[in-house]
Every structure is written in C-alpha cells, then in structure tokens.
C-alpha cells in the first residue's frame, strides 16, 4: 500500500534535483498565439467533416 507519511523533517535527497527549464522562443510564440485567439470546432452532421475556426480575441 502506498501512502504519505507525515513528518517534520526537511526534504533531502542525494539525487540531482530537476530544475525548471525556460521556454524556447518558439514555445513562447505558440503560447502567446493560443492565449490571444479563440478556437472552435464546427462539425457538419451530414458529412461528418470538422472545421477549425480560429478568431482573434477582442481586447
């Protein structure tokens, strides 16, 4: 059985701890694009084809 054991001790490890890596320029641009646009999917019931509608958000 896995469970957490409550303790007052600080977290100590002998292994190398992982650090957060900064985003690449491409990832920053992608995040900014996604945050500044709305995405909607329109599905045609007859043909079962979908269309992605991308619109810019209003400020």
mmCIF file as Biopython writes it, N, C-alpha, C and O atoms, coordinates in Angstrom:
data_model
#
loop_
_atom_site.group_PDB
_atom_site.id
_atom_site.type_symbol
_atom_site.label_atom_id
_atom_site.label_alt_id
_atom_site.label_comp_id
_atom_site.label_asym_id
_atom_site.label_entity_id
_atom_site.label_seq_id
_atom_site.pdbx_PDB_ins_code
_atom_site.Cartn_x
_atom_site.Cartn_y
_atom_site.Cartn_z
_atom_site.occupancy
_atom_site.B_iso_or_equiv
_atom_site.auth_seq_id
_atom_site.auth_asym_id
_atom_site.pdbx_PDB_model_num
ATOM 1   N N  . UNK A ? 1  ? 0.848   -1.158 0.000   1.0 0.0 1  A 1 
ATOM 2   C CA . UNK A ? 1  ? 0.000   0.000  0.000   1.0 0.0 1  A 1 
ATOM 3   C C  . UNK A ? 1  ? 0.908   1.239  0.000   1.0 0.0 1  A 1 
ATOM 4   O O  . UNK A ? 1  ? 1.869   1.312  0.765   1.0 0.0 1  A 1 
ATOM 5   N N  . UNK A ? 2  ? 0.594   2.204  -0.859  1.0 0.0 2  A 1 
ATOM 6   C CA . UNK A ? 2  ? 1.339   3.453  -0.919  1.0 0.0 2  A 1 
ATOM 7   C C  . UNK A ? 2  ? 0.574   4.521  -0.153  1.0 0.0 2  A 1 
ATOM 8   O O  . UNK A ? 2  ? -0.636  4.679  -0.318  1.0 0.0 2  A 1 
ATOM 9   N N  . UNK A ? 3  ? 1.288   5.242  0.677   1.0 0.0 3  A 1 
ATOM 10  C CA . UNK A ? 3  ? 0.664   6.327  1.400   1.0 0.0 3  A 1 
ATOM 11  C C  . UNK A ? 3  ? 1.750   7.326  1.792   1.0 0.0 3  A 1 
ATOM 12  O O  . UNK A ? 3  ? 2.938   7.002  1.797   1.0 0.0 3  A 1 
ATOM 13  N N  . UNK A ? 4  ? 1.326   8.533  2.117   1.0 0.0 4  A 1 
ATOM 14  C CA . UNK A ? 4  ? 2.253   9.572  2.550   1.0 0.0 4  A 1 
ATOM 15  C C  . UNK A ? 4  ? 2.383   9.514  4.067   1.0 0.0 4  A 1 
ATOM 16  O O  . UNK A ? 4  ? 1.385   9.429  4.784   1.0 0.0 4  A 1 
ATOM 17  N N  . UNK A ? 5  ? 3.611   9.560  4.543   1.0 0.0 5  A 1 
ATOM 18  C CA . UNK A ? 5  ? 3.867   9.543  5.973   1.0 0.0 5  A 1 
ATOM 19  C C  . UNK A ? 5  ? 4.186   10.958 6.420   1.0 0.0 5  A 1 
ATOM 20  O O  . UNK A ? 5  ? 5.201   11.510 5.994   1.0 0.0 5  A 1 
ATOM 21  N N  . UNK A ? 6  ? 3.353   11.574 7.267   1.0 0.0 6  A 1 
ATOM 22  C CA . UNK A ? 6  ? 3.612   12.947 7.695   1.0 0.0 6  A 1 
ATOM 23  C C  . UNK A ? 6  ? 4.884   13.033 8.542   1.0 0.0 6  A 1 
ATOM 24  O O  . UNK A ? 6  ? 5.111   12.200 9.420   1.0 0.0 6  A 1 
ATOM 25  N N  . UNK A ? 7  ? 5.704   14.041 8.271   1.0 0.0 7  A 1 
ATOM 26  C CA . UNK A ? 7  ? 6.942   14.219 9.023   1.0 0.0 7  A 1 
ATOM 27  C C  . UNK A ? 7  ? 7.276   15.699 9.116   1.0 0.0 7  A 1 
ATOM 28  O O  . UNK A ? 7  ? 6.805   16.500 8.308   1.0 0.0 7  A 1 
ATOM 29  N N  . UNK A ? 8  ? 8.084   16.059 10.096  1.0 0.0 8  A 1 
ATOM 30  C CA . UNK A ? 8  ? 8.526   17.436 10.272  1.0 0.0 8  A 1 
ATOM 31  C C  . UNK A ? 8  ? 9.917   17.652 9.666   1.0 0.0 8  A 1 
ATOM 32  O O  . UNK A ? 8  ? 10.437  18.768 9.696   1.0 0.0 8  A 1 
ATOM 33  N N  . UNK A ? 9  ? 10.515  16.608 9.125   1.0 0.0 9  A 1 
ATOM 34  C CA . UNK A ? 9  ? 11.853  16.721 8.553   1.0 0.0 9  A 1 
ATOM 35  C C  . UNK A ? 9  ? 11.808  17.439 7.210   1.0 0.0 9  A 1 
ATOM 36  O O  . UNK A ? 9  ? 10.790  17.405 6.519   1.0 0.0 9  A 1 
ATOM 37  N N  . UNK A ? 10 ? 12.910  18.087 6.840   1.0 0.0 10 A 1 
ATOM 38  C CA . UNK A ? 10 ? 13.001  18.739 5.538   1.0 0.0 10 A 1 
ATOM 39  C C  . UNK A ? 10 ? 13.260  17.696 4.465   1.0 0.0 10 A 1 
ATOM 40  O O  . UNK A ? 10 ? 13.725  16.593 4.750   1.0 0.0 10 A 1 
ATOM 41  N N  . UNK A ? 11 ? 12.948  18.065 3.220   1.0 0.0 11 A 1 
ATOM 42  C CA . UNK A ? 11 ? 13.142  17.136 2.104   1.0 0.0 11 A 1 
ATOM 43  C C  . UNK A ? 11 ? 14.628  17.094 1.759   1.0 0.0 11 A 1 
ATOM 44  O O  . UNK A ? 11 ? 15.232  18.129 1.479   1.0 0.0 11 A 1 
ATOM 45  N N  . UNK A ? 12 ? 15.207  15.917 1.780   1.0 0.0 12 A 1 
ATOM 46  C CA . UNK A ? 12 ? 16.622  15.749 1.480   1.0 0.0 12 A 1 
ATOM 47  C C  . UNK A ? 12 ? 16.748  14.608 0.483   1.0 0.0 12 A 1 
ATOM 48  O O  . UNK A ? 12 ? 16.099  13.570 0.611   1.0 0.0 12 A 1 
ATOM 49  N N  . UNK A ? 13 ? 17.608  14.827 -0.522  1.0 0.0 13 A 1 
ATOM 50  C CA . UNK A ? 13 ? 17.857  13.777 -1.493  1.0 0.0 13 A 1 
ATOM 51  C C  . UNK A ? 13 ? 19.324  13.809 -1.892  1.0 0.0 13 A 1 
ATOM 52  O O  . UNK A ? 13 ? 19.967  14.857 -1.846  1.0 0.0 13 A 1 
ATOM 53  N N  . UNK A ? 14 ? 19.839  12.668 -2.277  1.0 0.0 14 A 1 
ATOM 54  C CA . UNK A ? 14 ? 21.211  12.589 -2.764  1.0 0.0 14 A 1 
ATOM 55  C C  . UNK A ? 14 ? 21.243  12.653 -4.288  1.0 0.0 14 A 1 
ATOM 56  O O  . UNK A ? 14 ? 22.306  12.778 -4.895  1.0 0.0 14 A 1 
ATOM 57  N N  . UNK A ? 15 ? 20.069  12.566 -4.890  1.0 0.0 15 A 1 
ATOM 58  C CA . UNK A ? 15 ? 19.992  12.637 -6.343  1.0 0.0 15 A 1 
ATOM 59  C C  . UNK A ? 15 ? 19.957  14.089 -6.794  1.0 0.0 15 A 1 
ATOM 60  O O  . UNK A ? 15 ? 19.624  14.989 -6.023  1.0 0.0 15 A 1 
ATOM 61  N N  . UNK A ? 16 ? 20.306  14.297 -8.050  1.0 0.0 16 A 1 
ATOM 62  C CA . UNK A ? 16 ? 20.284  15.635 -8.627  1.0 0.0 16 A 1 
ATOM 63  C C  . UNK A ? 16 ? 18.824  16.071 -8.763  1.0 0.0 16 A 1 
ATOM 64  O O  . UNK A ? 16 ? 18.018  15.358 -9.361  1.0 0.0 16 A 1 
ATOM 65  N N  . UNK A ? 17 ? 18.481  17.235 -8.211  1.0 0.0 17 A 1 
ATOM 66  C CA . UNK A ? 17 ? 17.103  17.696 -8.304  1.0 0.0 17 A 1 
ATOM 67  C C  . UNK A ? 17 ? 16.889  18.415 -9.633  1.0 0.0 17 A 1 
ATOM 68  O O  . UNK A ? 17 ? 17.770  19.124 -10.120 1.0 0.0 17 A 1 
ATOM 69  N N  . UNK A ? 18 ? 15.710  18.220 -10.206 1.0 0.0 18 A 1 
ATOM 70  C CA . UNK A ? 18 ? 15.405  18.798 -11.505 1.0 0.0 18 A 1 
ATOM 71  C C  . UNK A ? 18 ? 15.000  20.253 -11.352 1.0 0.0 18 A 1 
ATOM 72  O O  . UNK A ? 18 ? 14.288  20.618 -10.416 1.0 0.0 18 A 1 
ATOM 73  N N  . UNK A ? 19 ? 15.453  21.067 -12.267 1.0 0.0 19 A 1 
ATOM 74  C CA . UNK A ? 19 ? 15.099  22.489 -12.266 1.0 0.0 19 A 1 
ATOM 75  C C  . UNK A ? 19 ? 14.216  22.767 -13.460 1.0 0.0 19 A 1 
ATOM 76  O O  . UNK A ? 19 ? 14.250  22.047 -14.458 1.0 0.0 19 A 1 
ATOM 77  N N  . UNK A ? 20 ? 13.428  23.813 -13.350 1.0 0.0 20 A 1 
ATOM 78  C CA . UNK A ? 20 ? 12.543  24.208 -14.429 1.0 0.0 20 A 1 
ATOM 79  C C  . UNK A ? 20 ? 13.375  24.847 -15.542 1.0 0.0 20 A 1 
ATOM 80  O O  . UNK A ? 20 ? 14.172  25.749 -15.283 1.0 0.0 20 A 1 
ATOM 81  N N  . UNK A ? 21 ? 13.194  24.388 -16.758 1.0 0.0 21 A 1 
ATOM 82  C CA . UNK A ? 21 ? 13.931  24.958 -17.879 1.0 0.0 21 A 1 
ATOM 83  C C  . UNK A ? 21 ? 13.097  26.061 -18.524 1.0 0.0 21 A 1 
ATOM 84  O O  . UNK A ? 21 ? 11.876  25.935 -18.617 1.0 0.0 21 A 1 
ATOM 85  N N  . UNK A ? 22 ? 13.738  27.134 -18.967 1.0 0.0 22 A 1 
ATOM 86  C CA . UNK A ? 22 ? 12.990  28.215 -19.607 1.0 0.0 22 A 1 
ATOM 87  C C  . UNK A ? 22 ? 12.441  27.778 -20.956 1.0 0.0 22 A 1 
ATOM 88  O O  . UNK A ? 22 ? 13.004  26.905 -21.615 1.0 0.0 22 A 1 
ATOM 89  N N  . UNK A ? 23 ? 11.330  28.398 -21.360 1.0 0.0 23 A 1 
ATOM 90  C CA . UNK A ? 23 ? 10.707  28.059 -22.637 1.0 0.0 23 A 1 
ATOM 91  C C  . UNK A ? 23 ? 11.553  28.563 -23.799 1.0 0.0 23 A 1 
ATOM 92  O O  . UNK A ? 23 ? 12.238  29.580 -23.696 1.0 0.0 23 A 1 
ATOM 93  N N  . UNK A ? 24 ? 11.491  27.839 -24.890 1.0 0.0 24 A 1 
ATOM 94  C CA . UNK A ? 24 ? 12.172  28.292 -26.096 1.0 0.0 24 A 1 
ATOM 95  C C  . UNK A ? 24 ? 11.380  29.434 -26.719 1.0 0.0 24 A 1 
ATOM 96  O O  . UNK A ? 24 ? 10.224  29.663 -26.361 1.0 0.0 24 A 1 
ATOM 97  N N  . UNK A ? 25 ? 11.996  30.144 -27.645 1.0 0.0 25 A 1 
ATOM 98  C CA . UNK A ? 25 ? 11.323  31.261 -28.306 1.0 0.0 25 A 1 
ATOM 99  C C  . UNK A ? 25 ? 10.092  30.776 -29.067 1.0 0.0 25 A 1 
ATOM 100 O O  . UNK A ? 25 ? 9.060   31.448 -29.082 1.0 0.0 25 A 1 
ATOM 101 N N  . UNK A ? 26 ? 10.204  29.606 -29.697 1.0 0.0 26 A 1 
ATOM 102 C CA . UNK A ? 26 ? 9.070   29.046 -30.444 1.0 0.0 26 A 1 
ATOM 103 C C  . UNK A ? 26 ? 7.905   28.728 -29.508 1.0 0.0 26 A 1 
ATOM 104 O O  . UNK A ? 26 ? 6.751   29.001 -29.839 1.0 0.0 26 A 1 
ATOM 105 N N  . UNK A ? 27 ? 8.197   28.158 -28.351 1.0 0.0 27 A 1 
ATOM 106 C CA . UNK A ? 27 ? 7.148   27.817 -27.388 1.0 0.0 27 A 1 
ATOM 107 C C  . UNK A ? 27 ? 6.481   29.076 -26.834 1.0 0.0 27 A 1 
ATOM 108 O O  . UNK A ? 27 ? 5.272   29.086 -26.601 1.0 0.0 27 A 1 
ATOM 109 N N  . UNK A ? 28 ? 7.265   30.141 -26.622 1.0 0.0 28 A 1 
ATOM 110 C CA . UNK A ? 28 ? 6.698   31.404 -26.137 1.0 0.0 28 A 1 
ATOM 111 C C  . UNK A ? 28 ? 5.755   32.006 -27.173 1.0 0.0 28 A 1 
ATOM 112 O O  . UNK A ? 28 ? 4.686   32.507 -26.826 1.0 0.0 28 A 1 
ATOM 113 N N  . UNK A ? 29 ? 6.151   31.958 -28.448 1.0 0.0 29 A 1 
ATOM 114 C CA . UNK A ? 29 ? 5.299   32.471 -29.517 1.0 0.0 29 A 1 
ATOM 115 C C  . UNK A ? 29 ? 4.003   31.662 -29.625 1.0 0.0 29 A 1 
ATOM 116 O O  . UNK A ? 29 ? 2.926   32.228 -29.810 1.0 0.0 29 A 1 
ATOM 117 N N  . UNK A ? 30 ? 4.113   30.351 -29.511 1.0 0.0 30 A 1 
ATOM 118 C CA . UNK A ? 30 ? 2.937   29.479 -29.590 1.0 0.0 30 A 1 
ATOM 119 C C  . UNK A ? 30 ? 1.977   29.763 -28.440 1.0 0.0 30 A 1 
ATOM 120 O O  . UNK A ? 30 ? 0.765   29.837 -28.640 1.0 0.0 30 A 1 
ATOM 121 N N  . UNK A ? 31 ? 2.522   29.922 -27.235 1.0 0.0 31 A 1 
ATOM 122 C CA . UNK A ? 31 ? 1.686   30.219 -26.066 1.0 0.0 31 A 1 
ATOM 123 C C  . UNK A ? 31 ? 0.983   31.558 -26.226 1.0 0.0 31 A 1 
ATOM 124 O O  . UNK A ? 31 ? -0.200  31.676 -25.909 1.0 0.0 31 A 1 
ATOM 125 N N  . UNK A ? 32 ? 1.692   32.564 -26.710 1.0 0.0 32 A 1 
ATOM 126 C CA . UNK A ? 32 ? 1.092   33.884 -26.923 1.0 0.0 32 A 1 
ATOM 127 C C  . UNK A ? 32 ? -0.018  33.817 -27.969 1.0 0.0 32 A 1 
ATOM 128 O O  . UNK A ? 32 ? -1.050  34.470 -27.817 1.0 0.0 32 A 1 
ATOM 129 N N  . UNK A ? 33 ? 0.183   33.030 -29.033 1.0 0.0 33 A 1 
ATOM 130 C CA . UNK A ? 33 ? -0.831  32.878 -30.080 1.0 0.0 33 A 1 
ATOM 131 C C  . UNK A ? 33 ? -2.087  32.202 -29.532 1.0 0.0 33 A 1 
ATOM 132 O O  . UNK A ? 33 ? -3.207  32.637 -29.803 1.0 0.0 33 A 1 
ATOM 133 N N  . UNK A ? 34 ? -1.890  31.151 -28.770 1.0 0.0 34 A 1 
ATOM 134 C CA . UNK A ? 34 ? -3.032  30.416 -28.214 1.0 0.0 34 A 1 
ATOM 135 C C  . UNK A ? 34 ? -3.811  31.286 -27.236 1.0 0.0 34 A 1 
ATOM 136 O O  . UNK A ? 34 ? -5.040  31.223 -27.192 1.0 0.0 34 A 1 
ATOM 137 N N  . UNK A ? 35 ? -3.109  32.090 -26.458 1.0 0.0 35 A 1 
ATOM 138 C CA . UNK A ? 35 ? -3.786  32.955 -25.488 1.0 0.0 35 A 1 
ATOM 139 C C  . UNK A ? 35 ? -4.514  34.114 -26.152 1.0 0.0 35 A 1 
ATOM 140 O O  . UNK A ? 35 ? -5.468  34.644 -25.582 1.0 0.0 35 A 1 
ATOM 141 N N  . UNK A ? 36 ? -4.089  34.517 -27.340 1.0 0.0 36 A 1 
ATOM 142 C CA . UNK A ? 36 ? -4.694  35.682 -27.988 1.0 0.0 36 A 1 
ATOM 143 C C  . UNK A ? 36 ? -5.760  35.306 -29.019 1.0 0.0 36 A 1 
ATOM 144 O O  . UNK A ? 36 ? -6.309  36.193 -29.673 1.0 0.0 36 A 1 
ATOM 145 N N  . UNK A ? 37 ? -6.064  34.028 -29.182 1.0 0.0 37 A 1 
ATOM 146 C CA . UNK A ? 37 ? -7.056  33.591 -30.158 1.0 0.0 37 A 1 
ATOM 147 C C  . UNK A ? 37 ? -8.066  32.636 -29.529 1.0 0.0 37 A 1 
ATOM 148 O O  . UNK A ? 37 ? -7.779  31.980 -28.528 1.0 0.0 37 A 1 
ATOM 149 N N  . UNK A ? 38 ? -9.245  32.569 -30.126 1.0 0.0 38 A 1 
ATOM 150 C CA . UNK A ? 38 ? -10.276 31.610 -29.723 1.0 0.0 38 A 1 
ATOM 151 C C  . UNK A ? 38 ? -10.319 30.500 -30.759 1.0 0.0 38 A 1 
ATOM 152 O O  . UNK A ? 38 ? -10.178 30.756 -31.954 1.0 0.0 38 A 1 
ATOM 153 N N  . UNK A ? 39 ? -10.510 29.285 -30.312 1.0 0.0 39 A 1 
ATOM 154 C CA . UNK A ? 39 ? -10.572 28.130 -31.197 1.0 0.0 39 A 1 
ATOM 155 C C  . UNK A ? 39 ? -11.921 27.446 -31.034 1.0 0.0 39 A 1 
ATOM 156 O O  . UNK A ? 39 ? -12.383 27.215 -29.917 1.0 0.0 39 A 1 
ATOM 157 N N  . UNK A ? 40 ? -12.545 27.125 -32.159 1.0 0.0 40 A 1 
ATOM 158 C CA . UNK A ? 40 ? -13.833 26.436 -32.141 1.0 0.0 40 A 1 
ATOM 159 C C  . UNK A ? 40 ? -13.819 25.366 -33.230 1.0 0.0 40 A 1 
ATOM 160 O O  . UNK A ? 40 ? -13.193 25.539 -34.276 1.0 0.0 40 A 1 
ATOM 161 N N  . UNK A ? 41 ? -14.506 24.273 -32.976 1.0 0.0 41 A 1 
ATOM 162 C CA . UNK A ? 41 ? -14.606 23.190 -33.949 1.0 0.0 41 A 1 
ATOM 163 C C  . UNK A ? 41 ? -16.057 23.083 -34.378 1.0 0.0 41 A 1 
ATOM 164 O O  . UNK A ? 41 ? -16.956 22.940 -33.549 1.0 0.0 41 A 1 
ATOM 165 N N  . UNK A ? 42 ? -16.273 23.155 -35.685 1.0 0.0 42 A 1 
ATOM 166 C CA . UNK A ? 42 ? -17.613 23.046 -36.253 1.0 0.0 42 A 1 
ATOM 167 C C  . UNK A ? 42 ? -17.692 21.716 -36.997 1.0 0.0 42 A 1 
ATOM 168 O O  . UNK A ? 42 ? -16.874 21.443 -37.876 1.0 0.0 42 A 1 
ATOM 169 N N  . UNK A ? 43 ? -18.672 20.894 -36.649 1.0 0.0 43 A 1 
ATOM 170 C CA . UNK A ? 43 ? -18.820 19.574 -37.260 1.0 0.0 43 A 1 
ATOM 171 C C  . UNK A ? 43 ? -20.094 19.557 -38.095 1.0 0.0 43 A 1 
ATOM 172 O O  . UNK A ? 43 ? -21.176 19.876 -37.604 1.0 0.0 43 A 1 
ATOM 173 N N  . UNK A ? 44 ? -19.950 19.182 -39.361 1.0 0.0 44 A 1 
ATOM 174 C CA . UNK A ? 44 ? -21.096 19.041 -40.258 1.0 0.0 44 A 1 
ATOM 175 C C  . UNK A ? 44 ? -21.715 17.677 -39.993 1.0 0.0 44 A 1 
ATOM 176 O O  . UNK A ? 44 ? -21.058 16.650 -40.159 1.0 0.0 44 A 1 
ATOM 177 N N  . UNK A ? 45 ? -22.971 17.664 -39.583 1.0 0.0 45 A 1 
ATOM 178 C CA . UNK A ? 45 ? -23.638 16.416 -39.204 1.0 0.0 45 A 1 
ATOM 179 C C  . UNK A ? 45 ? -23.839 15.477 -40.386 1.0 0.0 45 A 1 
ATOM 180 O O  . UNK A ? 45 ? -23.825 14.258 -40.217 1.0 0.0 45 A 1 
ATOM 181 N N  . UNK A ? 46 ? -24.025 16.026 -41.570 1.0 0.0 46 A 1 
ATOM 182 C CA . UNK A ? 46 ? -24.282 15.184 -42.738 1.0 0.0 46 A 1 
ATOM 183 C C  . UNK A ? 46 ? -23.025 14.479 -43.232 1.0 0.0 46 A 1 
ATOM 184 O O  . UNK A ? 46 ? -23.039 13.279 -43.506 1.0 0.0 46 A 1 
ATOM 185 N N  . UNK A ? 47 ? -21.939 15.239 -43.344 1.0 0.0 47 A 1 
ATOM 186 C CA . UNK A ? 47 ? -20.715 14.672 -43.918 1.0 0.0 47 A 1 
ATOM 187 C C  . UNK A ? 47 ? -19.718 14.210 -42.870 1.0 0.0 47 A 1 
ATOM 188 O O  . UNK A ? 47 ? -18.729 13.561 -43.209 1.0 0.0 47 A 1 
ATOM 189 N N  . UNK A ? 48 ? -19.955 14.526 -41.606 1.0 0.0 48 A 1 
ATOM 190 C CA . UNK A ? 48 ? -19.057 14.192 -40.504 1.0 0.0 48 A 1 
ATOM 191 C C  . UNK A ? 48 ? -17.667 14.828 -40.677 1.0 0.0 48 A 1 
ATOM 192 O O  . UNK A ? 48 ? -16.672 14.289 -40.193 1.0 0.0 48 A 1 
ATOM 193 N N  . UNK A ? 49 ? -17.606 15.960 -41.361 1.0 0.0 49 A 1 
ATOM 194 C CA . UNK A ? 49 ? -16.351 16.691 -41.521 1.0 0.0 49 A 1 
ATOM 195 C C  . UNK A ? 49 ? -16.301 17.811 -40.491 1.0 0.0 49 A 1 
ATOM 196 O O  . UNK A ? 49 ? -17.315 18.436 -40.179 1.0 0.0 49 A 1 
ATOM 197 N N  . UNK A ? 50 ? -15.117 18.048 -39.975 1.0 0.0 50 A 1 
ATOM 198 C CA . UNK A ? 50 ? -14.978 19.110 -38.995 1.0 0.0 50 A 1 
ATOM 199 C C  . UNK A ? 50 ? -14.144 20.252 -39.560 1.0 0.0 50 A 1 
ATOM 200 O O  . UNK A ? 50 ? -13.266 20.047 -40.398 1.0 0.0 50 A 1 
ATOM 201 N N  . UNK A ? 51 ? -14.435 21.444 -39.089 1.0 0.0 51 A 1 
ATOM 202 C CA . UNK A ? 51 ? -13.735 22.648 -39.500 1.0 0.0 51 A 1 
ATOM 203 C C  . UNK A ? 51 ? -13.272 23.368 -38.252 1.0 0.0 51 A 1 
ATOM 204 O O  . UNK A ? 51 ? -14.049 23.571 -37.319 1.0 0.0 51 A 1 
ATOM 205 N N  . UNK A ? 52 ? -12.006 23.755 -38.232 1.0 0.0 52 A 1 
ATOM 206 C CA . UNK A ? 52 ? -11.452 24.504 -37.109 1.0 0.0 52 A 1 
ATOM 207 C C  . UNK A ? 52 ? -11.584 25.990 -37.416 1.0 0.0 52 A 1 
ATOM 208 O O  . UNK A ? 52 ? -11.111 26.470 -38.445 1.0 0.0 52 A 1 
ATOM 209 N N  . UNK A ? 53 ? -12.237 26.708 -36.504 1.0 0.0 53 A 1 
ATOM 210 C CA . UNK A ? 53 ? -12.442 28.145 -36.676 1.0 0.0 53 A 1 
ATOM 211 C C  . UNK A ? 53 ? -11.569 28.871 -35.645 1.0 0.0 53 A 1 
ATOM 212 O O  . UNK A ? 53 ? -11.714 28.678 -34.438 1.0 0.0 53 A 1 
ATOM 213 N N  . UNK A ? 54 ? -10.661 29.709 -36.155 1.0 0.0 54 A 1 
ATOM 214 C CA . UNK A ? 54 ? -9.754  30.470 -35.299 1.0 0.0 54 A 1 
ATOM 215 C C  . UNK A ? 54 ? -10.080 31.941 -35.436 1.0 0.0 54 A 1 
ATOM 216 O O  . UNK A ? 54 ? -10.042 32.488 -36.539 1.0 0.0 54 A 1 
ATOM 217 N N  . UNK A ? 55 ? -10.402 32.590 -34.320 1.0 0.0 55 A 1 
ATOM 218 C CA . UNK A ? 55 ? -10.693 34.011 -34.334 1.0 0.0 55 A 1 
ATOM 219 C C  . UNK A ? 55 ? -9.848  34.710 -33.267 1.0 0.0 55 A 1 
ATOM 220 O O  . UNK A ? 55 ? -9.545  34.135 -32.222 1.0 0.0 55 A 1 
ATOM 221 N N  . UNK A ? 56 ? -9.479  35.945 -33.548 1.0 0.0 56 A 1 
ATOM 222 C CA . UNK A ? 56 ? -8.681  36.704 -32.603 1.0 0.0 56 A 1 
ATOM 223 C C  . UNK A ? 56 ? -9.573  37.240 -31.491 1.0 0.0 56 A 1 
ATOM 224 O O  . UNK A ? 56 ? -10.667 37.737 -31.758 1.0 0.0 56 A 1 
ATOM 225 N N  . UNK A ? 57 ? -9.113  37.144 -30.250 1.0 0.0 57 A 1 
ATOM 226 C CA . UNK A ? 57 ? -9.878  37.649 -29.118 1.0 0.0 57 A 1 
ATOM 227 C C  . UNK A ? 57 ? -9.884  39.158 -29.133 1.0 0.0 57 A 1 
ATOM 228 O O  . UNK A ? 57 ? -8.907  39.790 -29.535 1.0 0.0 57 A 1 
ATOM 229 N N  . UNK A ? 58 ? -10.989 39.735 -28.695 1.0 0.0 58 A 1 
ATOM 230 C CA . UNK A ? 58 ? -11.084 41.190 -28.585 1.0 0.0 58 A 1 
ATOM 231 C C  . UNK A ? 58 ? -10.494 41.627 -27.262 1.0 0.0 58 A 1 
ATOM 232 O O  . UNK A ? 58 ? -10.708 40.980 -26.238 1.0 0.0 58 A 1 
ATOM 233 N N  . UNK A ? 59 ? -9.768  42.697 -27.277 1.0 0.0 59 A 1 
ATOM 234 C CA . UNK A ? 59 ? -9.127  43.190 -26.040 1.0 0.0 59 A 1 
ATOM 235 C C  . UNK A ? 59 ? -10.082 43.939 -25.169 1.0 0.0 59 A 1 
ATOM 236 O O  . UNK A ? 59 ? -9.700  44.415 -24.100 1.0 0.0 59 A 1 
#
